Amino acid sequence: MASFILRTAEPKDVSDILRLIKELAKFEEMEEKVVLTEKDLLEDGFGDHPFYHCLVAEVPNEKSSEGYTVVGFAMYYFTYDPWIGKLLYLEDFFIMQEFRGLGIGSKVLKVLSETAVKTRCSAMHFIVAENNTKSIEFYKRRGAADLSSEEGWRLFAIEKKNLLKMSAK
Amino acid sequence: MEYKLRKAEPRDVPDILRLVKELAKYEEMEHQVTLTEKELLEDGFGDTPFYHCIITEIQGEKSSEDPKVVGFAMYYFTYDPWVGKQLYLEEFYVMDEYRGLGIGSGILRHLSNLAMKTRCTGMMFVVAENNEPSVQFYKRRGAEDLSQEEGWRLFRFDKDSLVKMAAPSEE
């Protein structure tokens, strides 16, 4: 009997998804930055036009930690590269500490890879913090290339207040 | 010189591909553009658009001439699990001979408006570290280099790696 299952997230999973987003943010020491609410997640992920998709990992009741059966998630969406077309973008990926080493992470990547191939994506992209060596190794072991290193790409952001400034001119 | 900014339509696909290739050429990567007009059409103007485009056209000198497409921006919506929707600027290019006329600023202003209207909390994009003119263009408008400030690096699994990972494993 499998010790966990992976499935597509449903509206009822929204509170678990938010819990796991906050746990990952806490691990990165950024928990106060999570301003998203369950209502946002519900509208944005399960409305007419989903802005993201989620996979959740679940363990049987008996194995749960503090009553939680959803122990991991991956959030992704589709992006577009003007040279090669559709891409799968892996935005967030987190398994609760006590459930690591069971192959859940590998299975998540396998399912995402299948999804990417099925939807005719040419590649999967994601970002990793340069000091997160464990994650970098996890991905490199599976063939990931560091495009920041190889091609010099840097990620930029223009936040709301500056967008407002530009839109007003 | 009058220029007009508008949403791209299916008929603009050949011009979009032309400008994508021009930008790739400028980055010395023209042969890497394998996308076709057919794919751009299906992917951008089908039931589920995977990208959106705005284009800038310039009216020819004679009124009988067709307007010429001289710049474009390709964008889509992404999702930040901390703050929600973001506008992601994927590609942004104005033909060399038409720079310095405010076309680029006009495009960014339009995109900023759109981001506000669609309740995005920010706009994100990548820039090559050696592309000084672009880095300055964005920094002047308040852009922050998150790779520098927060250490983010962009990674990729290419098709071969995806196929390997998707394959059934030997039990």
mmCIF file of C-alpha atoms in Angstrom:
data_model
loop_
_atom_site.group_PDB
_atom_site.id
_atom_site.type_symbol
_atom_site.label_atom_id
_atom_site.label_comp_id
_atom_site.label_asym_id
_atom_site.label_seq_id
_atom_site.Cartn_x
_atom_site.Cartn_y
_atom_site.Cartn_z
ATOM 1 C CA MET A 1 0.000 0.000 0.000
ATOM 2 C CA ALA A 2 1.377 3.402 -0.967
ATOM 3 C CA SER A 3 2.288 5.646 1.936
ATOM 4 C CA PHE A 4 1.055 8.751 0.107
ATOM 5 C CA ILE A 5 -0.995 9.865 -2.884
ATOM 6 C CA LEU A 6 -0.596 12.778 -5.244
ATOM 7 C CA ARG A 7 -3.681 14.466 -6.688
ATOM 8 C CA THR A 8 -4.891 17.657 -8.336
ATOM 9 C CA ALA A 9 -5.920 20.226 -5.718
ATOM 10 C CA GLU A 10 -9.631 20.941 -5.206
ATOM 11 C CA PRO A 11 -11.360 24.028 -3.743
ATOM 12 C CA LYS A 12 -11.502 22.303 -0.330
ATOM 13 C CA ASP A 13 -7.677 22.185 -0.266
ATOM 14 C CA VAL A 14 -7.298 25.960 -0.230
ATOM 15 C CA SER A 15 -6.745 26.225 3.552
ATOM 16 C CA ASP A 16 -4.065 23.508 3.439
ATOM 17 C CA ILE A 17 -2.404 25.202 0.458
ATOM 18 C CA LEU A 18 -2.254 28.502 2.368
ATOM 19 C CA ARG A 19 -0.910 26.714 5.457
ATOM 20 C CA LEU A 20 1.894 25.136 3.386
ATOM 21 C CA ILE A 21 2.677 28.425 1.595
ATOM 22 C CA LYS A 22 3.134 30.017 5.039
ATOM 23 C CA GLU A 23 5.278 27.093 6.257
ATOM 24 C CA LEU A 24 7.589 27.466 3.267
ATOM 25 C CA ALA A 25 7.720 31.249 3.765
ATOM 26 C CA LYS A 26 8.550 30.654 7.460
ATOM 27 C CA PHE A 27 11.394 28.331 6.393
ATOM 28 C CA GLU A 28 12.684 31.253 4.269
ATOM 29 C CA GLU A 29 12.108 33.597 7.246
ATOM 30 C CA MET A 30 9.534 35.619 5.268
ATOM 31 C CA GLU A 31 6.241 34.520 6.852
ATOM 32 C CA GLU A 32 4.897 38.084 7.346
ATOM 33 C CA LYS A 33 5.150 38.664 3.608
ATOM 34 C CA VAL A 34 2.342 36.222 2.840
ATOM 35 C CA VAL A 35 -0.661 38.530 2.441
ATOM 36 C CA LEU A 36 -2.668 36.189 0.229
ATOM 37 C CA THR A 37 -5.923 34.920 1.773
ATOM 38 C CA GLU A 38 -7.921 31.706 1.319
ATOM 39 C CA LYS A 39 -10.507 33.772 -0.561
ATOM 40 C CA ASP A 40 -7.832 35.008 -3.030
ATOM 41 C CA LEU A 41 -6.530 31.476 -3.522
ATOM 42 C CA LEU A 42 -10.049 30.208 -4.155
ATOM 43 C CA GLU A 43 -10.960 32.904 -6.705
ATOM 44 C CA ASP A 44 -7.595 32.842 -8.420
ATOM 45 C CA GLY A 45 -7.193 29.063 -8.636
ATOM 46 C CA PHE A 46 -10.714 27.710 -8.973
ATOM 47 C CA GLY A 47 -12.635 30.402 -10.840
ATOM 48 C CA ASP A 48 -13.373 30.663 -14.570
ATOM 49 C CA HIS A 49 -9.788 31.495 -15.358
ATOM 50 C CA PRO A 50 -7.287 29.747 -13.046
ATOM 51 C CA PHE A 51 -4.083 31.739 -12.566
ATOM 52 C CA TYR A 52 -2.334 28.749 -11.037
ATOM 53 C CA HIS A 53 -2.623 24.959 -10.701
ATOM 54 C CA CYS A 54 -1.755 22.846 -7.694
ATOM 55 C CA LEU A 55 -0.829 19.267 -6.930
ATOM 56 C CA VAL A 56 -1.194 18.130 -3.327
ATOM 57 C CA ALA A 57 0.400 15.176 -1.528
ATOM 58 C CA GLU A 58 -1.775 13.414 1.004
ATOM 59 C CA VAL A 59 -1.023 10.755 3.621
ATOM 60 C CA PRO A 60 -3.588 8.427 5.254
ATOM 61 C CA ASN A 61 -5.215 9.674 8.490
ATOM 62 C CA GLU A 62 -3.183 7.332 10.667
ATOM 63 C CA LYS A 63 0.079 8.767 9.405
ATOM 64 C CA SER A 64 -0.928 12.404 9.671
ATOM 65 C CA SER A 65 0.932 15.014 11.670
ATOM 66 C CA GLU A 66 -1.270 16.995 14.093
ATOM 67 C CA GLY A 67 -4.336 15.990 12.094
ATOM 68 C CA TYR A 68 -3.082 17.302 8.744
ATOM 69 C CA THR A 69 -3.299 14.807 5.899
ATOM 70 C CA VAL A 70 -2.132 17.219 3.182
ATOM 71 C CA VAL A 71 1.625 17.211 3.666
ATOM 72 C CA GLY A 72 3.018 18.756 0.490
ATOM 73 C CA PHE A 73 2.125 20.774 -2.574
ATOM 74 C CA ALA A 74 3.443 22.101 -5.852
ATOM 75 C CA MET A 75 2.028 25.249 -7.453
ATOM 76 C CA TYR A 76 2.610 25.775 -11.164
ATOM 77 C CA TYR A 77 1.276 27.612 -14.218
ATOM 78 C CA PHE A 78 2.013 27.899 -17.914
ATOM 79 C CA THR A 79 4.308 30.541 -19.340
ATOM 80 C CA TYR A 80 5.502 31.304 -22.860
ATOM 81 C CA ASP A 81 8.946 31.535 -24.394
ATOM 82 C CA PRO A 82 8.864 33.459 -27.691
ATOM 83 C CA TRP A 83 11.585 31.202 -29.140
ATOM 84 C CA ILE A 84 10.138 27.797 -28.314
ATOM 85 C CA GLY A 85 6.578 28.293 -27.064
ATOM 86 C CA LYS A 86 4.800 26.900 -23.995
ATOM 87 C CA LEU A 87 6.652 26.246 -20.753
ATOM 88 C CA LEU A 88 5.576 24.820 -17.406
ATOM 89 C CA TYR A 89 6.631 27.162 -14.604
ATOM 90 C CA LEU A 90 7.084 25.624 -11.150
ATOM 91 C CA GLU A 91 6.300 28.432 -8.712
ATOM 92 C CA ASP A 92 6.265 26.796 -5.266
ATOM 93 C CA PHE A 93 7.213 23.301 -4.132
ATOM 94 C CA PHE A 94 7.173 22.214 -0.482
ATOM 95 C CA ILE A 95 6.923 18.987 1.527
ATOM 96 C CA MET A 96 6.505 19.181 5.319
ATOM 97 C CA GLN A 97 9.799 18.331 7.030
ATOM 98 C CA GLU A 98 8.536 15.183 8.762
ATOM 99 C CA PHE A 99 7.471 13.705 5.406
ATOM 100 C CA ARG A 100 10.692 14.128 3.471
ATOM 101 C CA GLY A 101 12.804 11.240 2.238
ATOM 102 C CA LEU A 102 9.718 9.194 1.245
ATOM 103 C CA GLY A 103 9.975 9.931 -2.458
ATOM 104 C CA ILE A 104 7.143 12.479 -2.439
ATOM 105 C CA GLY A 105 9.306 15.205 -4.000
ATOM 106 C CA SER A 106 10.519 12.902 -6.766
ATOM 107 C CA LYS A 107 6.980 11.785 -7.491
ATOM 108 C CA VAL A 108 5.809 15.407 -7.689
ATOM 109 C CA LEU A 109 8.515 16.194 -10.246
ATOM 110 C CA LYS A 110 7.592 13.079 -12.216
ATOM 111 C CA VAL A 111 3.914 14.077 -12.382
ATOM 112 C CA LEU A 112 4.838 17.642 -13.351
ATOM 113 C CA SER A 113 7.160 16.340 -16.072
ATOM 114 C CA GLU A 114 4.338 14.164 -17.418
ATOM 115 C CA THR A 115 2.019 17.168 -17.396
ATOM 116 C CA ALA A 116 4.618 19.258 -19.220
ATOM 117 C CA VAL A 117 5.145 16.620 -21.898
ATOM 118 C CA LYS A 118 1.399 15.994 -22.306
ATOM 119 C CA THR A 119 0.630 19.709 -22.712
ATOM 120 C CA ARG A 120 3.441 20.048 -25.248
ATOM 121 C CA CYS A 121 5.665 22.292 -23.141
ATOM 122 C CA SER A 122 9.257 22.586 -24.323
ATOM 123 C CA ALA A 123 10.732 22.927 -20.837
ATOM 124 C CA MET A 124 10.042 23.528 -17.145
ATOM 125 C CA HIS A 125 11.425 26.700 -15.523
ATOM 126 C CA PHE A 126 11.697 27.709 -11.866
ATOM 127 C CA ILE A 127 13.881 29.849 -9.612
ATOM 128 C CA VAL A 128 15.965 28.740 -6.652
ATOM 129 C CA ALA A 129 17.718 30.921 -4.067
ATOM 130 C CA GLU A 130 21.477 30.681 -4.639
ATOM 131 C CA ASN A 131 22.138 29.721 -0.995
ATOM 132 C CA ASN A 132 19.631 26.849 -1.073
ATOM 133 C CA THR A 133 22.254 24.213 -1.925
ATOM 134 C CA LYS A 134 20.062 21.249 -0.986
ATOM 135 C CA SER A 135 17.392 22.259 -3.500
ATOM 136 C CA ILE A 136 19.962 23.145 -6.146
ATOM 137 C CA GLU A 137 21.491 19.658 -5.820
ATOM 138 C CA PHE A 138 18.019 18.040 -5.892
ATOM 139 C CA TYR A 139 17.302 19.733 -9.213
ATOM 140 C CA LYS A 140 20.770 19.389 -10.747
ATOM 141 C CA ARG A 141 20.735 15.624 -10.018
ATOM 142 C CA ARG A 142 17.706 15.477 -12.288
ATOM 143 C CA GLY A 143 19.309 17.416 -15.134
ATOM 144 C CA ALA A 144 18.353 21.014 -14.336
ATOM 145 C CA ALA A 145 20.581 23.751 -15.769
ATOM 146 C CA ASP A 146 21.295 27.020 -13.922
ATOM 147 C CA LEU A 147 20.389 29.615 -16.566
ATOM 148 C CA SER A 148 21.496 32.499 -14.349
ATOM 149 C CA SER A 149 24.958 30.974 -14.345
ATOM 150 C CA GLU A 150 25.008 29.786 -17.969
ATOM 151 C CA GLU A 151 23.225 32.655 -19.683
ATOM 152 C CA GLY A 152 23.458 35.507 -17.165
ATOM 153 C CA TRP A 153 19.717 36.027 -16.580
ATOM 154 C CA ARG A 154 18.754 38.165 -13.599
ATOM 155 C CA LEU A 155 15.217 38.402 -12.225
ATOM 156 C CA PHE A 156 13.804 41.924 -11.902
ATOM 157 C CA ALA A 157 10.617 43.214 -10.296
ATOM 158 C CA ILE A 158 8.747 46.505 -10.403
ATOM 159 C CA GLU A 159 6.472 46.729 -7.409
ATOM 160 C CA LYS A 160 3.025 48.314 -7.205
ATOM 161 C CA LYS A 161 4.029 51.791 -6.110
ATOM 162 C CA ASN A 162 6.338 52.188 -9.077
ATOM 163 C CA LEU A 163 3.737 50.733 -11.454
ATOM 164 C CA LEU A 164 1.318 53.370 -10.181
ATOM 165 C CA LYS A 165 3.918 56.056 -10.836
ATOM 166 C CA MET A 166 4.434 54.841 -14.406
ATOM 167 C CA SER A 167 0.744 54.463 -15.142
ATOM 168 C CA ALA A 168 0.080 58.015 -14.035
ATOM 169 C CA LYS A 169 2.619 59.740 -16.300
ATOM 170 C CA MET B 1 5.835 60.845 -36.211
ATOM 171 C CA GLU B 2 2.540 59.407 -35.005
ATOM 172 C CA TYR B 3 2.537 56.047 -33.386
ATOM 173 C CA LYS B 4 -0.347 53.922 -32.145
ATOM 174 C CA LEU B 5 -0.323 51.287 -29.427
ATOM 175 C CA ARG B 6 -2.906 48.509 -29.666
ATOM 176 C CA LYS B 7 -3.690 44.930 -28.749
ATOM 177 C CA ALA B 8 -2.260 42.422 -31.199
ATOM 178 C CA GLU B 9 -4.709 40.614 -33.495
ATOM 179 C CA PRO B 10 -4.324 37.297 -35.366
ATOM 180 C CA ARG B 11 -3.193 39.181 -38.499
ATOM 181 C CA ASP B 12 -0.221 40.599 -36.552
ATOM 182 C CA VAL B 13 1.353 37.157 -36.058
ATOM 183 C CA PRO B 14 3.840 37.462 -38.967
ATOM 184 C CA ASP B 15 5.042 40.826 -37.601
ATOM 185 C CA ILE B 16 5.300 39.404 -34.064
ATOM 186 C CA LEU B 17 7.462 36.537 -35.330
ATOM 187 C CA ARG B 18 9.581 38.981 -37.352
ATOM 188 C CA LEU B 19 10.235 41.114 -34.269
ATOM 189 C CA VAL B 20 10.896 38.043 -32.062
ATOM 190 C CA LYS B 21 13.559 37.015 -34.581
ATOM 191 C CA GLU B 22 15.004 40.542 -34.767
ATOM 192 C CA LEU B 23 15.398 40.636 -30.997
ATOM 193 C CA ALA B 24 16.927 37.147 -31.006
ATOM 194 C CA LYS B 25 19.368 38.306 -33.726
ATOM 195 C CA TYR B 26 20.349 41.268 -31.538
ATOM 196 C CA GLU B 27 21.119 38.687 -28.796
ATOM 197 C CA GLU B 28 22.968 36.589 -31.418
ATOM 198 C CA MET B 29 20.538 33.699 -30.968
ATOM 199 C CA GLU B 30 18.410 33.885 -34.136
ATOM 200 C CA HIS B 31 18.751 30.170 -34.976
ATOM 201 C CA GLN B 32 17.234 29.302 -31.578
ATOM 202 C CA VAL B 33 13.821 30.641 -32.623
ATOM 203 C CA THR B 34 11.961 27.490 -33.661
ATOM 204 C CA LEU B 35 8.455 28.859 -33.039
ATOM 205 C CA THR B 36 6.266 29.144 -36.164
ATOM 206 C CA GLU B 37 3.443 31.526 -37.146
ATOM 207 C CA LYS B 38 1.004 28.625 -36.787
ATOM 208 C CA GLU B 39 2.066 28.021 -33.151
ATOM 209 C CA LEU B 40 1.948 31.740 -32.326
ATOM 210 C CA LEU B 41 -1.572 31.848 -33.751
ATOM 211 C CA GLU B 42 -2.845 28.788 -31.841
ATOM 212 C CA ASP B 43 -1.089 29.708 -28.605
ATOM 213 C CA GLY B 44 -2.051 33.382 -28.556
ATOM 214 C CA PHE B 45 -5.444 33.513 -30.215
ATOM 215 C CA GLY B 46 -7.093 30.199 -29.380
ATOM 216 C CA ASP B 47 -9.524 29.362 -26.555
ATOM 217 C CA THR B 48 -6.813 29.650 -23.900
ATOM 218 C CA PRO B 49 -4.233 32.280 -24.785
ATOM 219 C CA PHE B 50 -0.823 31.409 -23.351
ATOM 220 C CA TYR B 51 0.461 34.911 -24.013
ATOM 221 C CA HIS B 52 -0.804 38.423 -24.814
ATOM 222 C CA CYS B 53 0.793 40.984 -27.074
ATOM 223 C CA ILE B 54 0.578 44.714 -27.583
ATOM 224 C CA ILE B 55 2.126 46.255 -30.646
ATOM 225 C CA THR B 56 3.134 49.745 -31.727
ATOM 226 C CA GLU B 57 2.563 50.766 -35.292
ATOM 227 C CA ILE B 58 3.754 53.830 -37.138
ATOM 228 C CA GLN B 59 1.722 55.436 -39.898
ATOM 229 C CA GLY B 60 3.579 55.526 -43.195
ATOM 230 C CA GLU B 61 4.517 58.867 -44.764
ATOM 231 C CA LYS B 62 1.863 58.480 -47.428
ATOM 232 C CA SER B 63 -1.640 57.877 -46.092
ATOM 233 C CA SER B 64 -2.067 55.127 -48.692
ATOM 234 C CA GLU B 65 0.763 53.094 -47.087
ATOM 235 C CA ASP B 66 -0.042 50.400 -44.541
ATOM 236 C CA PRO B 67 1.055 51.223 -40.990
ATOM 237 C CA LYS B 68 4.299 49.495 -40.008
ATOM 238 C CA VAL B 69 4.660 47.437 -36.829
ATOM 239 C CA VAL B 70 7.817 48.731 -35.149
ATOM 240 C CA GLY B 71 7.628 47.441 -31.581
ATOM 241 C CA PHE B 72 5.905 44.886 -29.371
ATOM 242 C CA ALA B 73 5.623 43.548 -25.869
ATOM 243 C CA MET B 74 4.648 39.979 -25.028
ATOM 244 C CA TYR B 75 3.310 39.324 -21.525
ATOM 245 C CA TYR B 76 1.228 36.872 -19.482
ATOM 246 C CA PHE B 77 -0.038 36.556 -15.927
ATOM 247 C CA THR B 78 1.868 34.640 -13.285
ATOM 248 C CA TYR B 79 1.123 33.939 -9.623
ATOM 249 C CA ASP B 80 3.172 34.722 -6.547
ATOM 250 C CA PRO B 81 2.010 32.537 -3.630
ATOM 251 C CA TRP B 82 2.678 35.383 -1.166
ATOM 252 C CA VAL B 83 0.877 38.244 -2.912
ATOM 253 C CA GLY B 84 -1.086 36.801 -5.827
ATOM 254 C CA LYS B 85 -1.267 37.846 -9.482
ATOM 255 C CA GLN B 86 1.711 39.362 -11.248
ATOM 256 C CA LEU B 87 2.141 40.654 -14.776
ATOM 257 C CA TYR B 88 5.125 38.941 -16.362
ATOM 258 C CA LEU B 89 6.818 40.851 -19.144
ATOM 259 C CA GLU B 90 8.316 38.158 -21.375
ATOM 260 C CA GLU B 91 9.563 40.099 -24.374
ATOM 261 C CA PHE B 92 9.865 43.794 -25.146
ATOM 262 C CA TYR B 93 11.431 45.194 -28.315
ATOM 263 C CA VAL B 94 11.381 48.371 -30.388
ATOM 264 C CA MET B 95 13.158 48.379 -33.769
ATOM 265 C CA ASP B 96 16.470 50.225 -33.612
ATOM 266 C CA GLU B 97 15.532 53.012 -35.994
ATOM 267 C CA TYR B 98 12.447 53.869 -33.915
ATOM 268 C CA ARG B 99 14.085 54.209 -30.514
ATOM 269 C CA GLY B 100 14.303 57.445 -28.561
ATOM 270 C CA LEU B 101 10.745 58.424 -29.530
ATOM 271 C CA GLY B 102 9.085 57.408 -26.303
ATOM 272 C CA ILE B 103 7.623 54.195 -27.745
ATOM 273 C CA GLY B 104 9.225 52.046 -25.027
ATOM 274 C CA SER B 105 7.961 54.311 -22.249
ATOM 275 C CA GLY B 106 4.508 54.272 -23.830
ATOM 276 C CA ILE B 107 4.479 50.478 -23.803
ATOM 277 C CA LEU B 108 5.563 50.319 -20.160
ATOM 278 C CA ARG B 109 2.932 52.882 -19.205
ATOM 279 C CA HIS B 110 0.255 50.820 -20.926
ATOM 280 C CA LEU B 111 1.428 47.633 -19.195
ATOM 281 C CA SER B 112 1.540 49.367 -15.810
ATOM 282 C CA ASN B 113 -2.058 50.496 -16.318
ATOM 283 C CA LEU B 114 -3.067 47.001 -17.293
ATOM 284 C CA ALA B 115 -1.342 45.521 -14.234
ATOM 285 C CA MET B 116 -3.285 47.908 -11.970
ATOM 286 C CA LYS B 117 -6.588 47.218 -13.731
ATOM 287 C CA THR B 118 -6.145 43.436 -13.419
ATOM 288 C CA ARG B 119 -5.161 43.749 -9.741
ATOM 289 C CA CYS B 120 -1.584 42.571 -10.118
ATOM 290 C CA THR B 121 0.741 43.475 -7.279
ATOM 291 C CA GLY B 122 3.833 43.761 -9.460
ATOM 292 C CA MET B 123 5.457 43.244 -12.823
ATOM 293 C CA MET B 124 8.350 40.805 -13.241
ATOM 294 C CA PHE B 125 10.816 40.067 -16.017
ATOM 295 C CA VAL B 126 14.374 38.860 -16.585
ATOM 296 C CA VAL B 127 17.217 40.882 -18.074
ATOM 297 C CA ALA B 128 20.607 39.575 -19.197
ATOM 298 C CA GLU B 129 23.221 40.865 -16.762
ATOM 299 C CA ASN B 130 25.358 42.314 -19.558
ATOM 300 C CA ASN B 131 22.472 44.288 -21.085
ATOM 301 C CA GLU B 132 23.390 47.603 -19.435
ATOM 302 C CA PRO B 133 21.032 49.877 -21.465
ATOM 303 C CA SER B 134 18.016 47.731 -20.522
ATOM 304 C CA VAL B 135 19.075 47.362 -16.880
ATOM 305 C CA GLN B 136 19.321 51.165 -16.626
ATOM 306 C CA PHE B 137 16.021 51.695 -18.509
ATOM 307 C CA TYR B 138 14.229 49.561 -15.913
ATOM 308 C CA LYS B 139 16.126 50.779 -12.844
ATOM 309 C CA ARG B 140 15.271 54.397 -13.750
ATOM 310 C CA ARG B 141 11.626 53.383 -13.419
ATOM 311 C CA GLY B 142 12.067 51.746 -10.028
ATOM 312 C CA ALA B 143 12.819 48.132 -10.976
ATOM 313 C CA GLU B 144 14.786 46.100 -8.455
ATOM 314 C CA ASP B 145 17.259 43.392 -9.321
ATOM 315 C CA LEU B 146 15.926 40.472 -7.258
ATOM 316 C CA SER B 147 18.785 38.225 -8.365
ATOM 317 C CA GLN B 148 21.152 40.655 -6.707
ATOM 318 C CA GLU B 149 18.986 41.554 -3.692
ATOM 319 C CA GLU B 150 17.529 38.141 -2.891
ATOM 320 C CA GLY B 151 19.855 35.728 -4.689
ATOM 321 C CA TRP B 152 17.332 34.156 -7.062
ATOM 322 C CA ARG B 153 18.696 32.081 -9.931
ATOM 323 C CA LEU B 154 16.657 30.885 -12.931
ATOM 324 C CA PHE B 155 16.756 27.146 -13.617
ATOM 325 C CA ARG B 156 15.512 25.005 -16.462
ATOM 326 C CA PHE B 157 14.674 21.345 -17.123
ATOM 327 C CA ASP B 158 14.853 20.927 -20.881
ATOM 328 C CA LYS B 159 12.683 18.514 -22.857
ATOM 329 C CA ASP B 160 15.151 15.605 -22.575
ATOM 330 C CA SER B 161 15.261 15.908 -18.791
ATOM 331 C CA LEU B 162 11.443 16.115 -18.643
ATOM 332 C CA VAL B 163 11.040 12.994 -20.770
ATOM 333 C CA LYS B 164 13.527 11.138 -18.562
ATOM 334 C CA MET B 165 11.730 12.189 -15.390
ATOM 335 C CA ALA B 166 8.299 11.364 -16.824
ATOM 336 C CA ALA B 167 9.348 7.858 -17.871
ATOM 337 C CA PRO B 168 8.200 4.948 -15.713
ATOM 338 C CA SER B 169 11.018 4.073 -13.319
ATOM 339 C CA GLU B 170 12.491 0.593 -13.067
ATOM 340 C CA GLU B 171 10.930 -0.941 -9.933
#
